[in-house]
Tab-separated table of C-alpha atoms and ligand atoms in Angstrom:
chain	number	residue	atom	x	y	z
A	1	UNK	CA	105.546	-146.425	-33.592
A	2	UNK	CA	105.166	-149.166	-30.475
A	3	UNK	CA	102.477	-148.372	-27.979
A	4	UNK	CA	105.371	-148.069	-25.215
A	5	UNK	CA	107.208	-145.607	-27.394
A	6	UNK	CA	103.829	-143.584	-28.038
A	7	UNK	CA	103.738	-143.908	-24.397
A	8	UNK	CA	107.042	-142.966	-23.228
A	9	UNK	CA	107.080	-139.755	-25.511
A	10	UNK	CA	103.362	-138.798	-24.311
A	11	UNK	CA	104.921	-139.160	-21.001
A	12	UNK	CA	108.206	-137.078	-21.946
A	13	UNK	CA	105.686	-134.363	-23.474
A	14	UNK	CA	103.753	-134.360	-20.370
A	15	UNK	CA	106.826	-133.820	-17.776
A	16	UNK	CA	106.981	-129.917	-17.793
A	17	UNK	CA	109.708	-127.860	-19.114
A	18	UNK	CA	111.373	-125.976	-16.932
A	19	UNK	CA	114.310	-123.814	-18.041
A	20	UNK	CA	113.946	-120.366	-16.805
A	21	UNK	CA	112.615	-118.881	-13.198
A	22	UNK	CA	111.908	-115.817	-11.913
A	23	UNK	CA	112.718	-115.003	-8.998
A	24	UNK	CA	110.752	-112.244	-6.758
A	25	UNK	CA	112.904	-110.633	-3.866
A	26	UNK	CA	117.048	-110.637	-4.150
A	27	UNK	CA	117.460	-110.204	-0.630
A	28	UNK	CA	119.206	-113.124	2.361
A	29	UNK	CA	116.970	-116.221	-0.030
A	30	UNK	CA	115.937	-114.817	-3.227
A	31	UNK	CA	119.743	-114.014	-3.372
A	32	UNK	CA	120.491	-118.096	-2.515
A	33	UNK	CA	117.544	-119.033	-4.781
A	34	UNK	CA	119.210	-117.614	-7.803
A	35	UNK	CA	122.683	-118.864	-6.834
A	36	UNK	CA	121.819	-122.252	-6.859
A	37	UNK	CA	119.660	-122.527	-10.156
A	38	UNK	CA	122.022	-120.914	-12.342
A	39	UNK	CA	124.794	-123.200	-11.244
A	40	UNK	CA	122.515	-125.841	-12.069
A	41	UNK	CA	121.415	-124.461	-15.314
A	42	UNK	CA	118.652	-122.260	-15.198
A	43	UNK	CA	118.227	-118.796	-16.428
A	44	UNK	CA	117.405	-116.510	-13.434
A	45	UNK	CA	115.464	-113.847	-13.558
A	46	UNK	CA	116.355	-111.811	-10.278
A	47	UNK	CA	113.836	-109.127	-9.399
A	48	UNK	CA	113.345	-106.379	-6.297
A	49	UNK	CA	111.653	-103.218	-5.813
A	50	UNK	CA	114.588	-101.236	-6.493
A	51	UNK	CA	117.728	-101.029	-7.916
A	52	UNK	CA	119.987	-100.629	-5.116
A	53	UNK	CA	118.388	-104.156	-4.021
A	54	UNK	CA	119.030	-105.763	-7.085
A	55	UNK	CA	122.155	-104.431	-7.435
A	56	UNK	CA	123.321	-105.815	-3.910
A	57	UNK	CA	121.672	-109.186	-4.243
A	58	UNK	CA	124.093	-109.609	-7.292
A	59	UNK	CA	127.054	-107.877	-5.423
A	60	UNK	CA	126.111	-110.559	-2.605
A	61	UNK	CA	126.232	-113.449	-5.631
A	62	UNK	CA	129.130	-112.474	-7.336
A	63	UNK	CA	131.021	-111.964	-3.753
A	64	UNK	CA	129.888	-115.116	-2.850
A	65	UNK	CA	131.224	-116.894	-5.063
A	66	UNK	CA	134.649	-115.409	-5.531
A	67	UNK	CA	135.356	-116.430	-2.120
A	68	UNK	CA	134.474	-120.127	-2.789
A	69	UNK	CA	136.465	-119.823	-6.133
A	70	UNK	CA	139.436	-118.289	-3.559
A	71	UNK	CA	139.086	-120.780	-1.520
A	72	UNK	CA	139.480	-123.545	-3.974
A	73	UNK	CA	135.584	-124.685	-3.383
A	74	UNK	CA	134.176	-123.527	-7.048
A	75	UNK	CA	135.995	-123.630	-10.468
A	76	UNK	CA	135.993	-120.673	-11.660
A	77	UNK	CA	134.573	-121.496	-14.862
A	78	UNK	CA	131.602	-122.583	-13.263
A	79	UNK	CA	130.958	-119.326	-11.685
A	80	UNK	CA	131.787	-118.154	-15.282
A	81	UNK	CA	129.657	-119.714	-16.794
A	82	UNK	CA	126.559	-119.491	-14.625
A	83	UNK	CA	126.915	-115.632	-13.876
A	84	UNK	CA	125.490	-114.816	-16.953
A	85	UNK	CA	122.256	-116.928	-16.470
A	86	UNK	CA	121.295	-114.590	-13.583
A	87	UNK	CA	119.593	-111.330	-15.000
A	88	UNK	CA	118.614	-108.242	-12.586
A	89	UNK	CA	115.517	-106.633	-13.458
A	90	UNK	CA	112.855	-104.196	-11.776
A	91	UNK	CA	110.490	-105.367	-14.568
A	92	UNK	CA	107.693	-108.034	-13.271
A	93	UNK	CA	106.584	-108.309	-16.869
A	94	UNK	CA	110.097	-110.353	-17.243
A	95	UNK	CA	107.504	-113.153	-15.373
A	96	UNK	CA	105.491	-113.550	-18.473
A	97	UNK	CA	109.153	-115.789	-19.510
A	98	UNK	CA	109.536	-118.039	-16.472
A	99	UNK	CA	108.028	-121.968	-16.408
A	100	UNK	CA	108.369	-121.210	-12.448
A	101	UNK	CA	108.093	-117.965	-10.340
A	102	UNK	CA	109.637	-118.141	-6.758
A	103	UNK	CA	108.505	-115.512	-4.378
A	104	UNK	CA	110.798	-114.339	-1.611
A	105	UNK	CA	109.832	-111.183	-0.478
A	106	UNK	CA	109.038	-110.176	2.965
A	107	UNK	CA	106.979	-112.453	5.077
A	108	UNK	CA	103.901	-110.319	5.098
A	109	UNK	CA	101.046	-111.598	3.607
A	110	UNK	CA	99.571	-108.827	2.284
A	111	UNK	CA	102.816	-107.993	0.842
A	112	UNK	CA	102.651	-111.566	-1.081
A	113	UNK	CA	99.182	-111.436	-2.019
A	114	UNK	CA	99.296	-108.264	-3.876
A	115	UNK	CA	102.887	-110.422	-5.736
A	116	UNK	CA	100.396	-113.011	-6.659
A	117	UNK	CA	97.657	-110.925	-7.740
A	118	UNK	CA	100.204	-108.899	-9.823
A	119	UNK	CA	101.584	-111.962	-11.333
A	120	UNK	CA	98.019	-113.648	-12.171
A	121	UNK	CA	98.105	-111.023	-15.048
A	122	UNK	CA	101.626	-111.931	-16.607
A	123	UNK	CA	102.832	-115.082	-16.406
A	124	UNK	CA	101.938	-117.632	-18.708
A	125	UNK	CA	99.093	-120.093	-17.917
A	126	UNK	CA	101.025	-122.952	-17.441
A	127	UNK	CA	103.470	-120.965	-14.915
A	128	UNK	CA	104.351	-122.566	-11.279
A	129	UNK	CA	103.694	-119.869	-8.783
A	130	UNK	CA	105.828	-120.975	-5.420
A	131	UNK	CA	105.870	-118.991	-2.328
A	132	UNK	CA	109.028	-119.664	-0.179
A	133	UNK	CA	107.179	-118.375	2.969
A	134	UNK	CA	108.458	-119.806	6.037
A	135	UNK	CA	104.911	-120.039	7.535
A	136	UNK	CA	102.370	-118.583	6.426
A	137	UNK	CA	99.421	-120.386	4.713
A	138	UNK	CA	100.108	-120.920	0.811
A	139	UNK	CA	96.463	-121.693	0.472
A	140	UNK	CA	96.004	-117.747	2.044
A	141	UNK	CA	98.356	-116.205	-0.931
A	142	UNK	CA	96.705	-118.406	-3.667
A	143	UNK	CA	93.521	-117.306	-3.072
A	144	UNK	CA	94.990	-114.097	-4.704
A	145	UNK	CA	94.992	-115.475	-8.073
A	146	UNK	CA	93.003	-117.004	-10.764
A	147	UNK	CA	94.717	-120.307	-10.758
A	148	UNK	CA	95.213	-121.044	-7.287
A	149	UNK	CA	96.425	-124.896	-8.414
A	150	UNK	CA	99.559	-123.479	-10.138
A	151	UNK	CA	100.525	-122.475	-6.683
A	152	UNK	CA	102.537	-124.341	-4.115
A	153	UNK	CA	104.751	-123.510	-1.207
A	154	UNK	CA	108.639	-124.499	-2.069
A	155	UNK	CA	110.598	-123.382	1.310
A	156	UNK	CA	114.077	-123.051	0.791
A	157	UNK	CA	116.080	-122.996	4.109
A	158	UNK	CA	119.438	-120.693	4.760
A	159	UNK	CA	121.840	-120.619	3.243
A	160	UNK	CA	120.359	-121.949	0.466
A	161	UNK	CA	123.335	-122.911	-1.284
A	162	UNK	CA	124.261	-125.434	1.812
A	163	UNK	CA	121.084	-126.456	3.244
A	164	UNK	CA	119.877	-129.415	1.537
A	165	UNK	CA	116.152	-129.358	2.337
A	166	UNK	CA	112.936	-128.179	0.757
A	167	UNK	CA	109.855	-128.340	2.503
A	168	UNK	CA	107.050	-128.650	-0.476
A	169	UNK	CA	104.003	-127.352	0.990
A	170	UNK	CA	100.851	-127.937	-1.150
A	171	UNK	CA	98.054	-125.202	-0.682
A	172	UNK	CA	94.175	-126.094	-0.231
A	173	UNK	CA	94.112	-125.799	-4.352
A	174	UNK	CA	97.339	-127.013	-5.311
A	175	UNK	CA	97.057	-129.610	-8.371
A	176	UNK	CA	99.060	-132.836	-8.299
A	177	UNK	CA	100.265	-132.050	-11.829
A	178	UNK	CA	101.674	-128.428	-9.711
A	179	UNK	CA	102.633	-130.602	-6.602
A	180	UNK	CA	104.990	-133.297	-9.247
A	181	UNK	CA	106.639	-129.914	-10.858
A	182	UNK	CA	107.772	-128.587	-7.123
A	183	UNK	CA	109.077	-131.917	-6.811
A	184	UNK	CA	111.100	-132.453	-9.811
A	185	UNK	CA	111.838	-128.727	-9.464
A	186	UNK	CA	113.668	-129.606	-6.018
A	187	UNK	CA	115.268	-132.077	-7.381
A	188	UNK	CA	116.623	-130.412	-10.544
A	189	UNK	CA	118.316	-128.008	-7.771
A	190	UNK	CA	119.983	-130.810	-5.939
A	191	UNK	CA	117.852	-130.545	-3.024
A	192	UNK	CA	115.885	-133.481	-0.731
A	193	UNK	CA	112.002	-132.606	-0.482
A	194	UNK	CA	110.203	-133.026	2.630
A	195	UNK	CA	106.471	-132.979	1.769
A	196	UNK	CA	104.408	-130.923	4.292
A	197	UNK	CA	101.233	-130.620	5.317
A	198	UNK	CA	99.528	-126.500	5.242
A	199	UNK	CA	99.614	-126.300	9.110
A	200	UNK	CA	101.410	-122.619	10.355
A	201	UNK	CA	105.327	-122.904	10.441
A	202	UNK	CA	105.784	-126.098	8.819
A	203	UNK	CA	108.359	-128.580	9.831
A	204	UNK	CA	111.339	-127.229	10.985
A	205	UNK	CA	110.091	-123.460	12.037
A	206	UNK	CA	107.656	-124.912	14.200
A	207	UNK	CA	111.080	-126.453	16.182
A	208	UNK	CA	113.648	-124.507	15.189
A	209	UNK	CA	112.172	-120.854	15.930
A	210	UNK	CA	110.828	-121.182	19.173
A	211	UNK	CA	113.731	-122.598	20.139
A	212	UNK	CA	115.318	-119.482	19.266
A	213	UNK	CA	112.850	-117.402	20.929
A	214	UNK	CA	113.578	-119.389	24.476
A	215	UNK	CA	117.005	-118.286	23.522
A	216	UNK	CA	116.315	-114.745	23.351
A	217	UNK	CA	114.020	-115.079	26.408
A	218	UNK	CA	116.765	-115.957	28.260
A	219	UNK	CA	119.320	-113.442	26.972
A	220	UNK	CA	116.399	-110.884	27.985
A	221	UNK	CA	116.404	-112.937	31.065
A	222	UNK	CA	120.141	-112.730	32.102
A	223	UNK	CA	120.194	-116.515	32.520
A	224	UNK	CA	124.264	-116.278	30.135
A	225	UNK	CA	125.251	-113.950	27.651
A	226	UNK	CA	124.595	-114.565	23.802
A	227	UNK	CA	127.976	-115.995	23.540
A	228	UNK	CA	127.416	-117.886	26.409
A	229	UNK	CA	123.963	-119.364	24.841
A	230	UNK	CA	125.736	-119.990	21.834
A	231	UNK	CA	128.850	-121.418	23.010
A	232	UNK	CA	126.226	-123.729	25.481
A	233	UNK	CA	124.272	-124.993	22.624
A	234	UNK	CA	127.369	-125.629	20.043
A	235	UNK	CA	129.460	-127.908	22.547
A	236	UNK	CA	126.042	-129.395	24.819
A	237	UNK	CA	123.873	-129.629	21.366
A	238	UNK	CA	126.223	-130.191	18.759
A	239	UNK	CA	124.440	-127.635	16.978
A	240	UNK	CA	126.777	-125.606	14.071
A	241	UNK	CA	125.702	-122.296	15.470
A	242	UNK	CA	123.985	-121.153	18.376
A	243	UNK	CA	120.368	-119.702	18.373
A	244	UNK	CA	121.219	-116.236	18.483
A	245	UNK	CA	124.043	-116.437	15.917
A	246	UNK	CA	121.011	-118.322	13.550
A	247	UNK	CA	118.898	-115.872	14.106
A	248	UNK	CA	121.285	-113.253	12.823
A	249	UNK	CA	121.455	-115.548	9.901
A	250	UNK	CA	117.690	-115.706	9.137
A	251	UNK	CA	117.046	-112.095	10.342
A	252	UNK	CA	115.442	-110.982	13.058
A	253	UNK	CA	112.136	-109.500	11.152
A	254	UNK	CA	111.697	-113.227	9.877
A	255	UNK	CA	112.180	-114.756	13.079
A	256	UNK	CA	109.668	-111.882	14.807
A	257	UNK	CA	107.173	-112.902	11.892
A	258	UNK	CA	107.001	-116.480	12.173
A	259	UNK	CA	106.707	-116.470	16.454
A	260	UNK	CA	103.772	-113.900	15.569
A	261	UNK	CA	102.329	-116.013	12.994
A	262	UNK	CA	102.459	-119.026	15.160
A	263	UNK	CA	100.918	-117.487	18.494
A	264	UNK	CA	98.255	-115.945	15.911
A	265	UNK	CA	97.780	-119.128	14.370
A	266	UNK	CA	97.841	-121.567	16.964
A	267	UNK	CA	96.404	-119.625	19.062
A	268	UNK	CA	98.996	-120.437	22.265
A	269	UNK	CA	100.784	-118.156	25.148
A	270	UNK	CA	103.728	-120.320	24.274
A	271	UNK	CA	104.333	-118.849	20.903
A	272	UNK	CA	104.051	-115.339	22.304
A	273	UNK	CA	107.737	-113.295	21.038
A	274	UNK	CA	110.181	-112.788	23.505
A	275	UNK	CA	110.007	-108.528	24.208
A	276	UNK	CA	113.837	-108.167	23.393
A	277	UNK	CA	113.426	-109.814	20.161
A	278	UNK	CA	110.565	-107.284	18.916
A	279	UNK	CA	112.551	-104.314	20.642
A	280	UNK	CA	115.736	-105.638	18.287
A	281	UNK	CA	113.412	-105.233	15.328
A	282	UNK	CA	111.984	-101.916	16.104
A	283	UNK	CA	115.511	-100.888	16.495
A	284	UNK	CA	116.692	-102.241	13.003
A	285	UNK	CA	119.084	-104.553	14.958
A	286	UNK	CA	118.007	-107.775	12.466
A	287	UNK	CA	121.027	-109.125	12.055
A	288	UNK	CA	123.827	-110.066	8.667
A	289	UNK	CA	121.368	-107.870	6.874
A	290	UNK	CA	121.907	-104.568	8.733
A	291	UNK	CA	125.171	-105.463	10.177
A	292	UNK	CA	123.887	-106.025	13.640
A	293	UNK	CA	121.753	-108.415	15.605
A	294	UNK	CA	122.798	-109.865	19.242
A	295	UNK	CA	126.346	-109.727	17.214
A	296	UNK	CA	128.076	-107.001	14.819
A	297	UNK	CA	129.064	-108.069	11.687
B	301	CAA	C1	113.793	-119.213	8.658
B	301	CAA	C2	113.254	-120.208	7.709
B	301	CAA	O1	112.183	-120.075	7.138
B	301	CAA	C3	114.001	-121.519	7.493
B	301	CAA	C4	115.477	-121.518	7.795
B	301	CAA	O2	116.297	-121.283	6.944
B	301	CAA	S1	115.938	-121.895	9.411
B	301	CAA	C5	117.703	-121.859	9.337
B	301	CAA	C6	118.281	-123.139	8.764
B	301	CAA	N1	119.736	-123.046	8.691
B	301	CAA	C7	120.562	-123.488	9.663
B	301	CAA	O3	120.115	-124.054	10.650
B	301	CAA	C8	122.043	-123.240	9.424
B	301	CAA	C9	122.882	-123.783	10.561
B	301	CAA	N2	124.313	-123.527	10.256
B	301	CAA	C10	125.029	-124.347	9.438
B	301	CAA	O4	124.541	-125.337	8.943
B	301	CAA	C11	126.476	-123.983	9.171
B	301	CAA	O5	126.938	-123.089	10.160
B	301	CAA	C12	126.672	-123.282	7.788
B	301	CAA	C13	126.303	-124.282	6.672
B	301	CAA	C14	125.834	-122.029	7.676
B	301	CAA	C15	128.134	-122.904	7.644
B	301	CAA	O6	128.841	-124.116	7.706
B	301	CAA	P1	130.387	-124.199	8.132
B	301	CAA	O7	131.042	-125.095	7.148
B	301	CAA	O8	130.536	-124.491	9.547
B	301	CAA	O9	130.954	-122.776	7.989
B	301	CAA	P2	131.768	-122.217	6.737
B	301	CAA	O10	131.449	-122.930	5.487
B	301	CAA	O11	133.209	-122.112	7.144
B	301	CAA	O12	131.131	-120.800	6.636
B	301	CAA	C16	131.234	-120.039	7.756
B	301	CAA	C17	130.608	-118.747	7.484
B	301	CAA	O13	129.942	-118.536	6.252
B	301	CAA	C18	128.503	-118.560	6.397
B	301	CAA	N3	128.100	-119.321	5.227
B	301	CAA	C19	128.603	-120.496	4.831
B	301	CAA	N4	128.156	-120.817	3.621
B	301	CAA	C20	127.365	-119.770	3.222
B	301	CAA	C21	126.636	-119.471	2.045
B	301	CAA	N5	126.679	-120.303	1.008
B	301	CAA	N6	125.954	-118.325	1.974
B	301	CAA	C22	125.961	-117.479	3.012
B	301	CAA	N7	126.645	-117.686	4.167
B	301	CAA	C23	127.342	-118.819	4.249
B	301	CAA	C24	128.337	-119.116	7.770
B	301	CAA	O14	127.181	-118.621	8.387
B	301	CAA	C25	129.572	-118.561	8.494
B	301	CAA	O15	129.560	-117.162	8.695
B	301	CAA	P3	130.869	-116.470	9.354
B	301	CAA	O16	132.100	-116.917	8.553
B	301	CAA	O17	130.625	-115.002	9.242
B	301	CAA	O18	130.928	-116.993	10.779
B	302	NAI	N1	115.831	-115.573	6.146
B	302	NAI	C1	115.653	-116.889	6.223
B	302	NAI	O1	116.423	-117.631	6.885
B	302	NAI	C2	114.518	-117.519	5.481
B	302	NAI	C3	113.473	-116.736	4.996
B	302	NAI	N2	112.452	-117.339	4.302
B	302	NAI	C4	111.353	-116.541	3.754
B	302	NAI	O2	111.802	-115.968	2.519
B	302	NAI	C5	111.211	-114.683	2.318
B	302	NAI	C6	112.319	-113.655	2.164
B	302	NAI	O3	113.069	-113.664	3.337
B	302	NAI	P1	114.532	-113.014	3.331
B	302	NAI	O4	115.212	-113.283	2.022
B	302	NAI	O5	115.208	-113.424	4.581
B	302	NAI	O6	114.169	-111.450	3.436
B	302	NAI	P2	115.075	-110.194	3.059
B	302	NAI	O7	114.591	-109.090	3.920
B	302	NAI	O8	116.519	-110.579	3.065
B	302	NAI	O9	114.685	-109.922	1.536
B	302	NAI	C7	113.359	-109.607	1.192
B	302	NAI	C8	113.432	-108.877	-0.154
B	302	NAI	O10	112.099	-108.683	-0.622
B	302	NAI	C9	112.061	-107.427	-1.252
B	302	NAI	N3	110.685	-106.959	-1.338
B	302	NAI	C10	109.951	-106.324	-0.395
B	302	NAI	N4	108.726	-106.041	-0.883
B	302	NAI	C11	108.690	-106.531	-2.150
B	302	NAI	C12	107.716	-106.556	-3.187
B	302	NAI	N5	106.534	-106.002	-2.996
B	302	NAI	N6	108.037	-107.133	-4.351
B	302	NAI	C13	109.241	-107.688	-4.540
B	302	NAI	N7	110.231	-107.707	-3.609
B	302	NAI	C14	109.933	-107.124	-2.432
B	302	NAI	C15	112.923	-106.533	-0.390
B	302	NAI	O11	113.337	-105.392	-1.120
B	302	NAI	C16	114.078	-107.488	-0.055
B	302	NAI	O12	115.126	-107.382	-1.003
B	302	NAI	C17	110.304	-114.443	3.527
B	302	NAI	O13	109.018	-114.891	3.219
B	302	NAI	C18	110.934	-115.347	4.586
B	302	NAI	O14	110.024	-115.738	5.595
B	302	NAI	C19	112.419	-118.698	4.047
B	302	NAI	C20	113.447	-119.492	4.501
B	302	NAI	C21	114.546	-118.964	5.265
């Protein structure tokens, strides 16, 4: 065999399989997550706390797509045929199968510490561990495992199945050998990385979700109403919805979470959360997910 050939199957050996993922959390972007890599091939394991969440993250799938098939925007044999790659379980052990878990469950770090730490014990050793955390520090939830280089931050932005980006986030610890997998990982799913630095909200949250917190600063303010707002920023922005309508979208927990984690983080009055935002949460007013945010739905 020719040196190049030894060379070019050493290489093919060394690029990492990657054929089934598990996915942690099937709510607004575990839900996405799982759409998009079965219709590009991958087995999907979808998992949540319970099975009423399970259950309605693959409700929200199937739904999903018969409405693009309806509307002449999928085949349906393509939703055929990737609908059985996506498996519902309330069994983490499932993990011990995946090449790559993807965690996204509530942004509370705590919450996705004790994942990791849970996970450590399971999966196999040569296992990706990504965090799709919109800001919180990736090197912070891989300090809860053994192998803090398998783990990277792979953020996934909503909804997943039309945004195009990924911001790739590599940890304090995260190996370059981790770092190429997120990449060709991203790729595999169709998607354009952006590679990011660990500094709190990213890219894009650190723009988009303040801007969206002025928004709600000035609903609490009575400057317009929310349509107002969103009709001002759609035909004066050229933005495809307005802030208030995107942060129905996102949720309004996540889009508490990150202002918090930012004002924490950076340590700046400017970041603090606008009062009607938090008083929205507390009320369970977060938006698509429980029917009502600053619209119904
Ligand atoms: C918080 C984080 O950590 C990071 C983030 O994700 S920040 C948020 C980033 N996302 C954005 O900024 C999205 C901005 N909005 C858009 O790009 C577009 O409005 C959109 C792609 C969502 C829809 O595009 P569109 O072609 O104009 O609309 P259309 O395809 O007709 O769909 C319209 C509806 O379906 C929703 N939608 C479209 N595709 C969807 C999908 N695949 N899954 C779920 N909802 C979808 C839209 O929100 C909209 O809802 P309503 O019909 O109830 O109004
Ligand atoms: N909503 C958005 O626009 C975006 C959110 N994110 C991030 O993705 C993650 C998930 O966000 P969403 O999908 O919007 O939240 P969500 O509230 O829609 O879903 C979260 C899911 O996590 C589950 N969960 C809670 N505790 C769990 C645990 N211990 N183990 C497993 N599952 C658990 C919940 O049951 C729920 O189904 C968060 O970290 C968020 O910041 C990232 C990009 C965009």
């Amino acid at each position: 065999m020719e040196t190049g050939q030894v060379n070019e199957r050493f290489h093919a050996e060394k690029e990492m399989v990657m054929e089934t993922l598990f996915v942690i959390g099937a709510g607004t972007m575990g839900g996405g997550i799982a759409q998009v890599a079965a219709l590009n091939g991958f087995t999907v394991y979808l998992y949540d706390i319970k099975q009423e969440f399970v259950d309605k993250g693959l409700k929200g799938i199937v739904g999903a797509w018969d409405k693009l098939v309806a509307r002449g925007k999928m085949a349906a044999e393509d939703r055929d045929a990737a609908l059985p790659r996506i498996i519902g379980t309330l069994d983490m052990r499932d993990a011990a199968k995946a090449d790559v878990v993807i965690e996204a469950a509530v942004e509370d770090l705590d919450v996705k510490r004790s994942i990791f730490s849970k996970l450590s014990g399971i999966v196999s050793p040569g296992c990706i561990l990504a965090t799709n955390t919109s800001s919180l520090s990736v090197t912070a939830v891989a300090s809860a495992v053994g192998r803090p280089d398998k783990v990277v931050g792979l953020h996934f932005f909503n909804p997943v199945p039309r945004m195009a980006l990924i911001e790739i986030i590599r940890g304090a610890a995260t190996s370059d050998e981790t770092y190429e997998a997120a990449k060709a990982l991203s790729e595999r799913l169709g998607k354009t990385a952006v590679t990011v630095n660990e500094y709190p909200g990213f890219v894009v949250n650190r723009i988009l979700i303040p801007m969206i917190n002025e928004a709600v600063f000035m609903l609490q303010e009575g400057v317009a109403s929310a349509e107002g707002i969103d009709t001002a920023m759609k035909l004066g922005a050229n933005h495809p919805m307005g802030p208030l309508a995107l942060a129905d979208l996102i949720g309004l927990d996540v889009c508490l979470a990150i202002m918090e984690l930012l004002r924490d983080e950076m340590g700046e009055g400017k970041y603090r959360p606008a009062p009607l935002l938090r008083k929205m949460v507390r009320a369970g007013k977060l938006g698509r997910k429980s029917g009502e945010g600053f619209f119904r739905y």
